[in-house]
Amino acid sequence: MITESPNRALALPALIIAALASLVICPFVGMEPIPVTVLSDSGAVDGALRTVFWQIRVPRTCIGFLAGAGLAACGMAFQAMFRNALATPFTLGVAGGASLGAALYVRFGLSFALLGISGVSIFAFLGALGSISLVYGLTRLRHGFSTAALLLAGIAVNLFFSSLIMLIQYTSNYAHSFRIMRWLMGGLEIMGYERVFQLMPLVGISILVLYAVTHELNLMTVGEELAISRGVDVRRTKGILFIATSICVGGIVAVCGPIGFIGLMAPHICRLLVGGGHRRLLPATCLFGGLFLIICDTLARTAIAPAEIPVGVITSVLGGPFFVWLLVRTPAGGLNIALR
Amino acid sequence: MSEAALQVRGLSCSINGVAILRNISFSVAAGSYVSIVGPNGAGKTTLLKCLNRILNGTADEVQIEGKALADYAQAELAKVMGYVPQGGTDQVPFLAYEFVMMGRYPHLSPFTSPTATDHAAVLQALETAGAADLAGRQCATLSGGERQKILVAAALAQEAGIFLLDEPTTFLDPHHQDDVLRLLTRLNKDCGATIVSVTHDINAAVLSSDDVIALRDGQVVFQGPPEALTSGTVLADLFDQEFHFVEHPVNGKRLIVPLAVR
């Protein structure tokens, strides 16, 4: 049997430890540092801080981890499925679709909720599902719709949606316009655990589904025809992947807004850490995505306290340069997935 | 040799409205070595892909080991038939060992990791393909000949009885061509595998096959023993070109030599 380099073997345990550590530490960090004694019932910490900790910081950290893990996992699935370094649900227009849904909701002054889920989330969810269906439809349109064409279509769809959003913003009043802009930046501002419990099954089940098809993802990375000849039912696998990722990404975007970059970047970094095999890559990517987002959120909460920076801004500001550095540093082809 | 590994009747296939295969019928005896030859664009690769269900053709009958192709689940099909595509593992982000392990896909179940049986099969496949020393290499760093061996090893790991190969020697130097041909012959003779190999190398087809199928314009224009391919006007009709023939110094088979162009 081939033994791998010790670095690769250590990467996953290291990520697990880092993720656990940040899950535990981040809720204590913020505008108002909270002492560890908050965990005991002794009453050493006053009630308001206790509420901040349990009703704001902890749920916010949970939702950050869920969203980061889910976005990263779906990015990984799309990169494998389309054999392309740039293919993620977001680059293929999902963020645009979700944002358009949310903008429409705000612009027309709608105000409703369904089963305790806010209308803006429902509109964003529908927008995300709509754009993933569009992508899926395009891939099914005719035999051999190339990935390059698909990416171009995704760019076109994104541009089209963002023009519509600009139009909506332009014709909105000031308050609506600001609300739309703020939504577009993404954020994890939640109170209590309702949203966490809404999102957990969506993300959890989707990741489990992805875990069930890791052998297929490996083969699809190598090539669709080879995958078929090895016995993969590619049509079925793609169908499963599209359903799982739409539900996952749709749910996350509905709750947190379009938080960019994690889906693109996390899988690439983890490929460098643990290699291209998806059995290992999927958990690594989930851990890294979750970890990255809660760290970004902690920065968002503290960097210019008492004000907050939208977390979507932080992920891109931090992630962008880091990713470019990685691209430059890594020898050609080192990102281990085709750039075509 | 009695039972047919492949039985094809009336197979047609169109890609984007263009008819590539037109009403093809042939059979391949179990345990035989069959070469498929023909000019570029004759439909040789398409034929392999239809047998594999990478492409979906229409047919009166396609039977693989006595069972209708349509009745196979894709993973089941992969257990009886392995496929070695034309080149192209340069973009594969895996170690050679991991790549060959992917040949075990039809034997794996969704949530489990490869078992000891799978690892043993992969090692055996690498050994048989003469690629044991490549196991720890990144696929992207392999040379053309090494790549071909890994592709064959991956198909071997599938433990299928039928091998479909698409121009397995095309981009290889003479030494590596011989390696691959010897490997295929050994699989055929020692392991009883059925080999169906698409090739442009007429001489290799003559020297290694029991049977040759010639395609032209999506139709079977010849099926018979290699001796019949190089006698008469079969080749001239197939390629619209005259050929010179010589006798092989060892086994006396008729081979073609290139035309003297100057």
Coordinates of C-alpha atoms in Angstrom, one line a residue:
Chain A
M1 CA 0.0 0.0 0.0
I2 CA 1.2 3.5 -0.7
T3 CA 1.8 5.6 2.3
E4 CA 1.2 9.3 2.0
S5 CA 3.3 12.2 3.1
P6 CA 3.0 12.8 6.8
N7 CA 1.9 16.4 6.2
R8 CA -1.2 15.2 4.4
A9 CA -2.0 12.7 7.1
L10 CA -1.7 15.4 9.8
A11 CA -3.8 18.0 8.0
L12 CA -7.2 16.6 8.8
P13 CA -6.6 16.2 12.5
A14 CA -5.1 19.7 12.6
L15 CA -8.2 21.1 10.9
I16 CA -10.5 19.3 13.4
I17 CA -8.6 20.8 16.3
A18 CA -8.5 24.2 14.8
A19 CA -12.2 24.1 14.0
L20 CA -13.1 23.0 17.5
A21 CA -10.9 25.6 19.1
S22 CA -12.4 28.4 17.1
L23 CA -15.9 27.2 17.8
V24 CA -15.1 27.3 21.5
I25 CA -13.1 30.5 21.5
C26 CA -14.9 32.8 19.0
P27 CA -18.1 33.3 21.1
F28 CA -16.0 34.8 23.9
V29 CA -14.4 37.4 21.6
G30 CA -16.2 40.5 20.6
M31 CA -16.8 44.2 21.2
E32 CA -17.4 43.1 24.8
P33 CA -15.1 40.3 25.8
I34 CA -17.0 37.7 27.9
P35 CA -15.3 35.9 30.7
V36 CA -15.2 32.1 30.7
T37 CA -17.2 32.2 34.0
V38 CA -20.3 32.8 31.9
L39 CA -20.5 29.1 31.5
S40 CA -21.1 28.5 35.2
D41 CA -24.5 29.3 36.8
S42 CA -22.9 31.1 39.7
G43 CA -24.1 34.5 38.6
A44 CA -20.6 35.9 38.4
V45 CA -21.4 37.3 35.0
D46 CA -24.4 39.7 34.8
G47 CA -27.5 38.8 33.0
A48 CA -27.1 41.0 30.0
L49 CA -23.7 39.6 29.1
R50 CA -25.1 36.1 29.6
T51 CA -27.9 36.9 27.1
V52 CA -25.4 38.3 24.7
F53 CA -23.3 35.1 25.0
W54 CA -26.0 32.5 24.7
Q55 CA -28.6 34.3 22.5
I56 CA -26.3 36.2 20.1
R57 CA -22.7 35.0 20.1
V58 CA -23.2 31.3 20.3
P59 CA -26.0 31.0 17.7
R60 CA -24.1 33.3 15.5
T61 CA -20.9 31.2 15.7
C62 CA -23.0 28.1 15.0
I63 CA -24.7 29.6 11.9
G64 CA -21.3 30.9 10.7
F65 CA -19.8 27.4 10.9
L66 CA -22.8 25.8 9.2
A67 CA -22.8 28.4 6.4
G68 CA -19.1 28.2 5.8
A69 CA -19.1 24.5 5.8
G70 CA -22.0 24.2 3.4
L71 CA -20.8 26.8 1.0
A72 CA -17.3 25.3 0.9
A73 CA -18.7 21.7 0.4
C74 CA -21.0 22.8 -2.5
G75 CA -18.1 24.7 -4.1
M76 CA -16.1 21.5 -4.0
A77 CA -18.9 19.5 -5.5
F78 CA -19.3 21.9 -8.4
Q79 CA -15.6 22.0 -9.1
A80 CA -15.5 18.2 -9.3
M81 CA -18.6 17.9 -11.3
F82 CA -17.6 20.4 -13.9
R83 CA -13.9 19.7 -13.7
N84 CA -13.2 23.3 -13.4
A85 CA -11.4 25.4 -10.8
L86 CA -13.8 28.3 -11.2
A87 CA -17.1 26.5 -11.1
T88 CA -19.0 27.1 -7.9
P89 CA -22.7 27.7 -7.3
F90 CA -21.9 31.4 -7.0
T91 CA -19.8 31.8 -10.2
L92 CA -22.7 30.0 -12.0
G93 CA -25.2 32.6 -10.9
V94 CA -26.7 31.4 -7.6
A95 CA -25.8 34.5 -5.7
G96 CA -27.2 36.7 -8.4
G97 CA -30.5 34.8 -8.4
A98 CA -30.8 34.9 -4.7
S99 CA -30.0 38.6 -4.5
L100 CA -32.5 39.4 -7.2
G101 CA -35.1 37.5 -5.2
A102 CA -34.3 39.4 -2.1
A103 CA -34.1 42.8 -3.9
L104 CA -37.6 42.2 -5.4
Y105 CA -39.0 41.4 -2.1
V106 CA -37.6 44.6 -0.5
R107 CA -38.4 46.8 -3.5
F108 CA -42.0 45.9 -3.5
G109 CA -42.3 46.5 0.2
L110 CA -43.5 43.0 0.7
S111 CA -43.8 41.8 4.3
F112 CA -44.8 38.3 5.1
A113 CA -43.5 35.2 6.7
L114 CA -44.2 31.6 6.1
L115 CA -43.9 29.0 8.9
G116 CA -41.7 31.4 10.8
I117 CA -39.4 32.0 7.8
S118 CA -39.1 35.5 6.7
G119 CA -40.3 36.5 3.2
V120 CA -37.0 37.8 2.2
S121 CA -35.4 34.4 2.9
I122 CA -38.1 32.7 1.0
F123 CA -37.6 35.0 -2.0
A124 CA -33.8 34.5 -1.9
F125 CA -34.2 30.7 -1.6
L126 CA -36.4 30.7 -4.6
G127 CA -34.0 32.9 -6.5
A128 CA -31.1 30.6 -5.7
L129 CA -33.1 27.5 -6.7
G130 CA -34.2 29.2 -9.9
S131 CA -30.6 30.0 -10.9
I132 CA -29.3 26.5 -10.1
S133 CA -32.2 25.0 -12.1
L134 CA -31.2 27.3 -14.9
V135 CA -27.6 26.0 -14.8
Y136 CA -28.9 22.4 -14.6
G137 CA -31.2 23.0 -17.6
L138 CA -28.3 24.4 -19.6
T139 CA -26.2 21.3 -18.9
R140 CA -29.0 19.1 -20.0
L141 CA -29.9 21.2 -23.1
R142 CA -27.7 19.3 -25.5
H143 CA -25.0 16.7 -25.4
G144 CA -21.6 18.1 -24.5
F145 CA -22.5 21.6 -23.4
S146 CA -18.9 22.6 -22.5
T147 CA -17.9 23.9 -19.1
A148 CA -16.4 27.0 -20.6
A149 CA -19.7 27.8 -22.2
L150 CA -21.4 27.1 -18.9
L151 CA -19.1 29.5 -17.0
L152 CA -19.7 32.2 -19.6
A153 CA -23.4 31.6 -19.2
G154 CA -23.0 31.9 -15.4
I155 CA -21.1 35.2 -15.9
A156 CA -23.8 36.5 -18.2
V157 CA -26.6 35.5 -15.8
N158 CA -24.8 37.1 -12.9
L159 CA -24.3 40.4 -14.9
F160 CA -27.9 40.3 -16.0
F161 CA -29.2 39.8 -12.5
S162 CA -26.9 42.5 -11.0
S163 CA -28.1 45.0 -13.6
L164 CA -31.7 44.1 -12.6
I165 CA -30.7 44.6 -9.0
M166 CA -29.2 48.0 -9.8
L167 CA -32.4 48.9 -11.7
I168 CA -34.4 47.9 -8.7
Q169 CA -32.2 49.9 -6.3
Y170 CA -32.3 52.9 -8.6
T171 CA -36.0 52.9 -8.6
S172 CA -36.3 52.3 -4.9
N173 CA -36.6 54.8 -2.1
Y174 CA -33.6 55.4 0.1
A175 CA -34.5 53.0 2.9
H176 CA -35.3 50.2 0.5
S177 CA -32.1 50.8 -1.4
F178 CA -30.0 50.7 1.8
R179 CA -31.7 47.5 2.9
I180 CA -31.0 45.8 -0.4
M181 CA -27.4 46.9 -0.4
R182 CA -26.9 45.7 3.2
W183 CA -28.5 42.3 2.3
L184 CA -26.1 42.0 -0.7
M185 CA -23.1 42.2 1.7
G186 CA -24.1 39.1 3.6
G187 CA -24.2 38.8 7.3
L188 CA -24.7 36.5 10.2
E189 CA -26.7 38.7 12.5
I190 CA -29.1 36.4 14.1
M191 CA -30.8 36.1 17.5
G192 CA -31.6 32.8 19.2
Y193 CA -31.4 29.4 17.7
E194 CA -34.4 29.3 15.3
R195 CA -32.3 30.0 12.2
V196 CA -29.6 27.5 13.4
F197 CA -32.2 24.8 13.6
Q198 CA -33.7 25.7 10.2
L199 CA -30.3 25.6 8.5
M200 CA -28.8 22.6 10.3
P201 CA -30.9 19.9 8.6
L202 CA -30.4 21.5 5.1
V203 CA -26.7 21.7 5.4
G204 CA -26.2 18.5 7.4
I205 CA -28.2 16.3 5.0
S206 CA -26.6 17.9 1.9
I207 CA -23.1 17.2 3.3
L208 CA -24.1 13.6 4.1
V209 CA -25.4 13.2 0.6
L210 CA -22.1 14.6 -0.8
Y211 CA -20.2 12.1 1.5
A212 CA -22.2 9.3 -0.1
V213 CA -21.0 10.1 -3.6
T214 CA -17.3 10.8 -2.9
H215 CA -16.2 7.8 -5.0
E216 CA -18.2 9.3 -7.9
L217 CA -16.8 12.8 -7.3
N218 CA -13.2 11.4 -7.6
L219 CA -14.1 9.7 -10.9
M220 CA -15.9 12.8 -12.2
T221 CA -12.8 14.9 -11.5
V222 CA -10.9 12.5 -13.8
G223 CA -13.4 12.8 -16.6
E224 CA -17.0 12.0 -17.3
E225 CA -16.4 9.3 -19.9
L226 CA -13.9 7.5 -17.7
A227 CA -16.4 7.7 -14.8
I228 CA -19.1 6.1 -16.9
S229 CA -16.8 3.3 -18.0
R230 CA -15.9 2.7 -14.4
G231 CA -19.6 2.2 -13.6
V232 CA -20.7 5.6 -12.4
D233 CA -24.3 6.5 -13.4
V234 CA -23.3 10.1 -14.2
R235 CA -26.8 11.4 -15.0
R236 CA -28.1 10.2 -11.6
T237 CA -25.0 11.5 -9.8
K238 CA -25.3 14.9 -11.3
G239 CA -29.0 15.0 -10.4
I240 CA -28.2 14.2 -6.8
L241 CA -25.5 16.8 -6.7
F242 CA -27.7 19.5 -8.1
I243 CA -30.5 18.8 -5.7
A244 CA -28.2 18.6 -2.6
T245 CA -26.3 21.8 -3.5
S246 CA -29.4 23.8 -4.4
I247 CA -31.0 23.0 -1.1
C248 CA -27.8 23.7 0.8
V249 CA -26.7 26.9 -0.9
G250 CA -30.3 28.2 -1.2
G251 CA -30.8 27.8 2.5
I252 CA -27.6 29.4 3.4
V253 CA -28.0 32.4 1.1
A254 CA -31.6 32.8 2.3
V255 CA -30.3 33.1 5.9
C256 CA -27.0 34.8 5.5
G257 CA -27.1 36.6 2.2
P258 CA -24.5 36.0 -0.6
I259 CA -21.3 35.4 1.3
G260 CA -18.8 35.1 -1.5
F261 CA -15.4 33.4 -2.0
I262 CA -15.6 30.6 0.5
G263 CA -17.0 28.1 -2.0
L264 CA -14.3 29.0 -4.5
M265 CA -11.3 29.2 -2.1
A266 CA -11.8 26.6 0.6
P267 CA -11.8 23.5 -1.7
H268 CA -8.6 24.7 -3.4
I269 CA -6.7 25.3 -0.2
C270 CA -7.8 22.0 1.2
R271 CA -6.7 20.2 -2.0
L272 CA -3.3 21.5 -1.2
L273 CA -3.6 20.3 2.3
V274 CA -5.1 16.8 2.0
G275 CA -4.9 16.0 -1.7
G276 CA -7.6 15.5 -4.4
G277 CA -9.4 12.4 -2.9
H278 CA -12.9 13.5 -1.9
R279 CA -13.3 11.1 1.0
R280 CA -10.7 13.2 2.8
L281 CA -11.3 16.5 0.9
L282 CA -14.9 16.8 1.8
P283 CA -14.5 16.8 5.6
A284 CA -11.4 19.0 5.3
T285 CA -13.3 21.5 3.1
C286 CA -16.2 21.6 5.5
L287 CA -14.0 22.2 8.5
F288 CA -11.9 24.8 6.7
G289 CA -15.0 26.6 5.3
G290 CA -16.7 26.7 8.7
L291 CA -13.5 27.8 10.5
F292 CA -12.8 30.5 8.0
L293 CA -16.2 32.0 8.2
I294 CA -16.4 32.2 11.9
I295 CA -13.0 33.8 12.1
C296 CA -14.0 36.3 9.5
D297 CA -17.1 37.0 11.4
T298 CA -15.2 37.5 14.6
L299 CA -13.1 40.1 12.8
A300 CA -16.2 41.6 11.4
R301 CA -17.5 42.1 14.9
T302 CA -14.3 43.4 16.4
A303 CA -12.4 45.3 13.7
I304 CA -14.2 48.6 14.0
A305 CA -16.2 48.0 17.1
P306 CA -18.7 49.2 18.2
A307 CA -19.7 49.2 14.5
E308 CA -19.7 45.9 12.5
I309 CA -18.4 45.2 9.1
P310 CA -20.6 42.9 7.0
V311 CA -18.9 39.5 7.0
G312 CA -19.2 39.1 3.2
V313 CA -16.8 42.1 2.9
I314 CA -14.3 40.5 5.3
T315 CA -14.3 37.1 3.5
S316 CA -13.5 38.8 0.2
V317 CA -11.0 41.3 1.6
L318 CA -9.1 38.6 3.4
G319 CA -9.7 35.8 1.0
G320 CA -9.0 37.6 -2.3
P321 CA -5.4 38.6 -1.6
F322 CA -4.6 35.3 0.2
F323 CA -5.9 33.3 -2.8
V324 CA -3.9 35.4 -5.2
W325 CA -0.8 34.8 -3.1
L326 CA -1.6 31.1 -3.1
L327 CA -2.0 31.1 -6.9
V328 CA 1.3 32.9 -7.4
R329 CA 3.2 30.8 -4.9
T330 CA 2.0 27.4 -6.2
P331 CA 3.7 26.1 -9.3
A332 CA 1.6 25.8 -12.4
G333 CA -1.0 23.1 -12.2
G334 CA -0.4 22.9 -8.4
L335 CA -4.0 23.8 -7.6
N336 CA -4.7 20.3 -9.0
I337 CA -7.8 20.9 -11.0
A338 CA -8.1 22.0 -14.5
L339 CA -8.4 25.7 -15.2
R340 CA -10.2 25.5 -18.5
Chain B
M1 CA -14.1 -19.8 -27.9
S2 CA -17.7 -20.8 -28.6
E3 CA -19.7 -18.3 -26.6
A4 CA -19.8 -14.7 -27.8
A5 CA -18.5 -12.0 -25.4
L6 CA -20.1 -9.4 -27.6
Q7 CA -23.0 -9.8 -29.9
V8 CA -24.1 -6.7 -31.8
R9 CA -26.9 -6.5 -34.3
G10 CA -28.1 -3.4 -36.1
L11 CA -26.3 -0.8 -34.0
S12 CA -26.6 2.8 -35.1
C13 CA -25.5 5.9 -33.3
S14 CA -25.8 9.6 -34.1
I15 CA -24.0 12.5 -32.5
N16 CA -25.8 15.9 -32.8
G17 CA -27.8 14.6 -35.7
V18 CA -24.8 13.2 -37.6
A19 CA -25.0 9.4 -38.2
I20 CA -21.7 8.0 -37.0
L21 CA -22.5 4.3 -36.9
R22 CA -24.9 2.8 -39.4
N23 CA -26.5 -0.5 -38.8
I24 CA -23.4 -2.3 -37.5
S25 CA -23.4 -6.0 -36.8
F26 CA -20.6 -8.2 -35.5
S27 CA -19.7 -10.6 -32.8
V28 CA -16.6 -11.1 -30.7
A29 CA -15.9 -14.6 -29.4
A30 CA -15.1 -14.9 -25.7
G31 CA -11.4 -15.1 -25.1
S32 CA -10.4 -13.7 -28.5
Y33 CA -8.3 -10.8 -29.4
V34 CA -10.0 -8.5 -31.9
S35 CA -8.6 -5.4 -33.5
I36 CA -10.8 -2.7 -35.0
V37 CA -9.2 -0.8 -37.9
G38 CA -10.4 1.8 -40.3
P39 CA -9.8 5.3 -41.6
N40 CA -10.1 8.4 -39.3
G41 CA -13.7 9.2 -38.7
A42 CA -15.0 5.7 -39.5
G43 CA -16.6 5.4 -36.1
K44 CA -14.2 3.2 -34.2
T45 CA -14.1 5.2 -31.0
T46 CA -17.9 5.8 -31.2
L47 CA -18.4 2.1 -31.4
L48 CA -16.4 1.5 -28.2
K49 CA -18.3 4.3 -26.5
C50 CA -21.6 2.8 -27.5
L51 CA -20.6 -0.6 -26.1
N52 CA -19.8 1.1 -22.8
R53 CA -22.9 3.3 -22.8
I54 CA -20.8 6.4 -22.7
L55 CA -22.9 7.1 -25.8
N56 CA -26.3 5.8 -26.4
G57 CA -27.0 4.2 -29.7
T58 CA -30.0 2.3 -31.0
A59 CA -29.7 -1.3 -31.8
D60 CA -31.7 -4.4 -32.6
E61 CA -29.6 -6.3 -30.2
V62 CA -26.5 -5.7 -28.1
Q63 CA -25.5 -8.5 -25.8
I64 CA -22.5 -8.5 -23.4
E65 CA -21.6 -11.9 -22.1
G66 CA -25.1 -13.2 -23.1
K67 CA -27.0 -10.5 -21.4
A68 CA -28.7 -7.5 -23.1
L69 CA -26.8 -4.3 -22.7
A70 CA -29.9 -2.4 -21.6
D71 CA -30.4 -4.8 -18.7
Y72 CA -27.0 -3.9 -17.1
A73 CA -26.8 -1.3 -14.4
Q74 CA -23.8 0.9 -15.1
A75 CA -21.7 -0.5 -12.2
E76 CA -22.6 -4.1 -13.2
L77 CA -21.4 -3.4 -16.7
A78 CA -18.1 -2.1 -15.4
K79 CA -17.6 -5.5 -13.7
V80 CA -17.7 -7.3 -17.0
M81 CA -16.1 -4.7 -19.3
G82 CA -13.2 -2.4 -18.8
Y83 CA -12.3 0.6 -21.0
V84 CA -9.0 2.2 -21.7
P85 CA -9.6 5.5 -23.3
Q86 CA -7.2 7.4 -25.6
G87 CA -4.5 9.1 -23.5
G88 CA -5.3 11.9 -21.1
T89 CA -4.5 11.4 -17.5
D90 CA -2.4 14.6 -17.5
Q91 CA -5.0 16.6 -15.7
V92 CA -5.6 13.9 -13.0
P93 CA -4.9 15.2 -9.5
F94 CA -4.3 11.8 -8.0
L95 CA -1.4 9.4 -7.3
A96 CA -1.2 6.6 -9.8
Y97 CA -2.2 4.2 -7.0
E98 CA -5.3 6.3 -6.2
F99 CA -6.1 6.4 -9.9
V100 CA -5.9 2.7 -10.3
M101 CA -8.0 2.3 -7.1
M102 CA -10.7 4.2 -8.9
G103 CA -11.0 1.1 -11.2
R104 CA -12.4 -0.6 -8.1
Y105 CA -15.4 1.7 -8.2
P106 CA -18.0 -1.0 -9.2
H107 CA -16.8 -3.1 -6.2
L108 CA -17.0 -0.4 -3.6
S109 CA -20.1 0.7 -1.6
P110 CA -20.9 4.3 -1.0
F111 CA -19.8 4.9 2.6
T112 CA -17.0 2.4 2.9
S113 CA -13.3 2.8 2.2
P114 CA -11.4 0.3 0.0
T115 CA -10.9 -3.0 1.7
A116 CA -7.9 -5.3 1.8
T117 CA -9.3 -7.1 -1.2
D118 CA -9.4 -3.8 -3.1
H119 CA -5.8 -3.0 -2.2
A120 CA -4.7 -6.5 -3.2
A121 CA -6.5 -6.1 -6.6
V122 CA -4.9 -2.8 -7.2
L123 CA -1.4 -4.1 -6.4
Q124 CA -2.0 -7.1 -8.6
A125 CA -3.2 -4.9 -11.5
L126 CA -0.2 -2.6 -11.2
E127 CA 2.1 -5.7 -11.2
T128 CA 0.4 -7.2 -14.2
A129 CA 0.6 -3.9 -16.1
G130 CA 4.3 -3.6 -15.2
A131 CA 3.6 -0.4 -13.4
A132 CA 4.3 -1.4 -9.8
D133 CA 7.1 1.2 -9.6
L134 CA 4.8 4.0 -10.7
A135 CA 2.3 3.6 -7.8
G136 CA 3.5 6.5 -5.7
R137 CA 3.9 8.9 -8.6
Q138 CA 1.5 11.8 -9.4
C139 CA -0.5 11.0 -12.6
A140 CA 0.3 14.4 -14.0
T141 CA 4.0 13.7 -14.0
L142 CA 3.9 10.4 -15.9
S143 CA 5.2 10.0 -19.4
G144 CA 2.9 8.8 -22.3
G145 CA 4.0 5.2 -21.9
E146 CA 3.7 5.2 -18.2
R147 CA 0.2 6.8 -18.4
Q148 CA -0.9 4.1 -20.8
K149 CA 0.2 1.4 -18.3
I150 CA -1.7 3.1 -15.5
L151 CA -4.8 3.3 -17.6
V152 CA -4.5 -0.4 -18.4
A153 CA -3.9 -1.1 -14.7
A154 CA -7.0 0.8 -13.7
A155 CA -9.1 -1.2 -16.2
L156 CA -7.4 -4.4 -14.9
A157 CA -8.4 -3.5 -11.3
Q158 CA -12.0 -3.5 -12.5
E159 CA -11.5 -7.3 -12.8
A160 CA -13.6 -7.4 -16.0
G161 CA -13.3 -10.1 -18.6
I162 CA -13.6 -7.9 -21.6
F163 CA -11.2 -5.0 -22.4
L164 CA -12.1 -2.2 -24.8
L165 CA -9.0 -0.2 -25.7
D166 CA -8.9 2.9 -27.8
E167 CA -5.6 3.2 -29.7
P168 CA -3.5 2.0 -26.8
T169 CA -0.2 2.4 -28.6
T170 CA -0.8 5.5 -30.7
F171 CA 1.5 8.0 -28.9
L172 CA 4.1 5.5 -27.8
D173 CA 7.7 4.9 -29.0
P174 CA 8.4 1.4 -30.4
H175 CA 9.6 0.1 -27.1
H176 CA 6.5 1.1 -25.2
Q177 CA 4.3 0.0 -28.0
D178 CA 5.8 -3.5 -27.7
D179 CA 5.3 -3.4 -23.9
V180 CA 1.6 -2.6 -24.3
L181 CA 1.1 -5.2 -27.0
R182 CA 2.9 -7.8 -25.1
L183 CA 0.8 -7.0 -22.0
L184 CA -2.5 -7.3 -24.0
T185 CA -1.4 -10.6 -25.5
R186 CA -0.5 -11.9 -22.1
L187 CA -3.9 -10.9 -20.7
N188 CA -5.5 -12.6 -23.7
K189 CA -3.5 -15.8 -23.6
D190 CA -2.8 -16.3 -19.9
C191 CA -5.8 -14.7 -18.3
G192 CA -8.4 -15.5 -20.9
A193 CA -9.4 -11.9 -21.3
T194 CA -11.4 -10.8 -24.4
I195 CA -9.5 -7.9 -26.0
V196 CA -11.2 -5.4 -28.3
S197 CA -8.6 -2.9 -29.5
V198 CA -9.1 0.0 -31.8
T199 CA -5.8 0.7 -33.7
H200 CA -4.3 2.5 -36.6
D201 CA -1.4 0.2 -36.6
I202 CA -2.4 -2.4 -39.3
N203 CA 0.7 -4.4 -38.7
A204 CA 0.1 -4.7 -34.9
A205 CA -3.4 -5.7 -35.7
V206 CA -2.2 -8.4 -38.0
L207 CA 0.5 -9.7 -35.6
S208 CA -1.6 -9.7 -32.4
S209 CA -5.2 -10.4 -33.3
D210 CA -7.3 -13.5 -33.8
D211 CA -9.8 -11.5 -35.7
V212 CA -10.0 -8.1 -37.4
I213 CA -13.0 -5.8 -37.9
A214 CA -12.7 -3.0 -40.4
L215 CA -15.0 0.0 -40.2
R216 CA -15.6 2.6 -42.9
D217 CA -18.2 5.4 -42.9
G218 CA -19.9 3.9 -39.9
Q219 CA -20.3 0.4 -41.4
V220 CA -18.5 -2.9 -41.0
V221 CA -16.8 -3.6 -44.3
F222 CA -14.7 -6.6 -43.2
Q223 CA -14.5 -9.1 -40.4
G224 CA -12.2 -12.0 -40.6
P225 CA -8.8 -13.3 -39.7
P226 CA -5.8 -11.0 -40.1
E227 CA -4.4 -13.0 -43.0
A228 CA -7.5 -12.1 -45.0
L229 CA -7.1 -8.4 -44.2
T230 CA -3.7 -8.3 -45.9
S231 CA -4.6 -10.4 -48.9
G232 CA -6.7 -9.3 -51.9
T233 CA -7.9 -5.7 -52.0
V234 CA -9.4 -5.3 -48.6
L235 CA -7.0 -2.7 -47.3
A236 CA -6.8 -0.8 -50.6
D237 CA -10.6 -0.5 -50.6
L238 CA -10.7 0.4 -46.9
F239 CA -8.2 3.3 -47.2
D240 CA -8.5 4.2 -50.9
Q241 CA -4.8 3.6 -51.3
E242 CA -2.4 1.0 -52.6
F243 CA -0.2 -0.8 -50.1
H244 CA 3.1 -2.7 -50.5
F245 CA 3.3 -5.9 -48.6
V246 CA 6.3 -7.9 -47.1
E247 CA 6.5 -11.1 -45.3
H248 CA 7.3 -11.1 -41.6
P249 CA 10.8 -12.7 -41.2
V250 CA 9.7 -14.8 -38.2
N251 CA 6.1 -15.9 -38.7
G252 CA 5.6 -15.3 -42.4
K253 CA 2.5 -13.1 -42.0
R254 CA 1.9 -10.5 -44.6
L255 CA 2.5 -6.9 -43.3
I256 CA 2.4 -3.5 -44.9
V257 CA 5.3 -1.2 -45.5
P258 CA 5.1 2.5 -46.0
L259 CA 5.1 3.8 -49.6
A260 CA 8.4 5.3 -50.8
V261 CA 7.3 8.9 -51.1
R262 CA 10.6 10.2 -52.5

